[in-house]
mmCIF file with all atom_site columns, C-alpha atoms in Angstrom:
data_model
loop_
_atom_site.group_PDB
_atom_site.id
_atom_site.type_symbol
_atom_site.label_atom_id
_atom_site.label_alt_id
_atom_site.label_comp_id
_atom_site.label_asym_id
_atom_site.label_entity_id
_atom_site.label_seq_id
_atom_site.pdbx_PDB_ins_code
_atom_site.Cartn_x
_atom_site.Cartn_y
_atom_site.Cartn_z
_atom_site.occupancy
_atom_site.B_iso_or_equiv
_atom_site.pdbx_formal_charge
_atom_site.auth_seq_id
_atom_site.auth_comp_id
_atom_site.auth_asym_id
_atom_site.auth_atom_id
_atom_site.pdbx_PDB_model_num
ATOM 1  C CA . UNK A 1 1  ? 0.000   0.000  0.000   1.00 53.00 ? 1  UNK A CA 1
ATOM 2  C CA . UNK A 1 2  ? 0.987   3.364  -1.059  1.00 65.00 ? 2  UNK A CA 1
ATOM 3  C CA . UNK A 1 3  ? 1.089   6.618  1.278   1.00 68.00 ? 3  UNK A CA 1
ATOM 4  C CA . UNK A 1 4  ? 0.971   8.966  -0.652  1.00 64.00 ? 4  UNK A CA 1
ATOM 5  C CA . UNK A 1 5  ? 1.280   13.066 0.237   1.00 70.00 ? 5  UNK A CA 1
ATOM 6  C CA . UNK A 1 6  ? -1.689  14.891 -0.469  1.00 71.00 ? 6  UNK A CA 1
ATOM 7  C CA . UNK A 1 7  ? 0.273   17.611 -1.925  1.00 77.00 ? 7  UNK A CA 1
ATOM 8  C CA . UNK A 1 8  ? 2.291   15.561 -4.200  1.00 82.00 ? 8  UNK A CA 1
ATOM 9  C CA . UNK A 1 9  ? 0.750   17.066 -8.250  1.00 84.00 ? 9  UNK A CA 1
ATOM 10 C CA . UNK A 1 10 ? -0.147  13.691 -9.002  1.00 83.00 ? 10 UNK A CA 1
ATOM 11 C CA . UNK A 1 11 ? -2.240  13.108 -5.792  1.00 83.00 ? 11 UNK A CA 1
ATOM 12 C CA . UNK A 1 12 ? -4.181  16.069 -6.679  1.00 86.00 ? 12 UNK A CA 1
ATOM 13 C CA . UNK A 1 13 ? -4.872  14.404 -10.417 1.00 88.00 ? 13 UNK A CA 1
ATOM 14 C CA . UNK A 1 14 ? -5.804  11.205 -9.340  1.00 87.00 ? 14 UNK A CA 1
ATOM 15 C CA . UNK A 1 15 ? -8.293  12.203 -6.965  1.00 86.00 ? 15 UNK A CA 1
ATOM 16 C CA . UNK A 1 16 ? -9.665  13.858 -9.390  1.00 88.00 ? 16 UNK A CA 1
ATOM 17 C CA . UNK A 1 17 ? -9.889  11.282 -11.741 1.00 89.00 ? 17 UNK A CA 1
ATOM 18 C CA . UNK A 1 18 ? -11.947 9.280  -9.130  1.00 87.00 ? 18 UNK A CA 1
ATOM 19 C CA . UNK A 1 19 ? -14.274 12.002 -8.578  1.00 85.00 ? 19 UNK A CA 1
ATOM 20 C CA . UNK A 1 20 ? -15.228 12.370 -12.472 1.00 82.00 ? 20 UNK A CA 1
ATOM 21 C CA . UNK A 1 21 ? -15.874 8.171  -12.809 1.00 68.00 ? 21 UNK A CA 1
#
Protein backbone atom coordinates (compact mmCIF):
# COMPACT_ATOMS: atom_id res chain seq x y z
CA UNK A 1 0.00 0.00 0.00
CA UNK A 2 0.99 3.36 -1.06
CA UNK A 3 1.09 6.62 1.28
CA UNK A 4 0.97 8.97 -0.65
CA UNK A 5 1.28 13.07 0.24
CA UNK A 6 -1.69 14.89 -0.47
CA UNK A 7 0.27 17.61 -1.92
CA UNK A 8 2.29 15.56 -4.20
CA UNK A 9 0.75 17.07 -8.25
CA UNK A 10 -0.15 13.69 -9.00
CA UNK A 11 -2.24 13.11 -5.79
CA UNK A 12 -4.18 16.07 -6.68
CA UNK A 13 -4.87 14.40 -10.42
CA UNK A 14 -5.80 11.20 -9.34
CA UNK A 15 -8.29 12.20 -6.97
CA UNK A 16 -9.66 13.86 -9.39
CA UNK A 17 -9.89 11.28 -11.74
CA UNK A 18 -11.95 9.28 -9.13
CA UNK A 19 -14.27 12.00 -8.58
CA UNK A 20 -15.23 12.37 -12.47
CA UNK A 21 -15.87 8.17 -12.81
Amino acid sequence: QVCANPSEPWVQEYMDDLELN
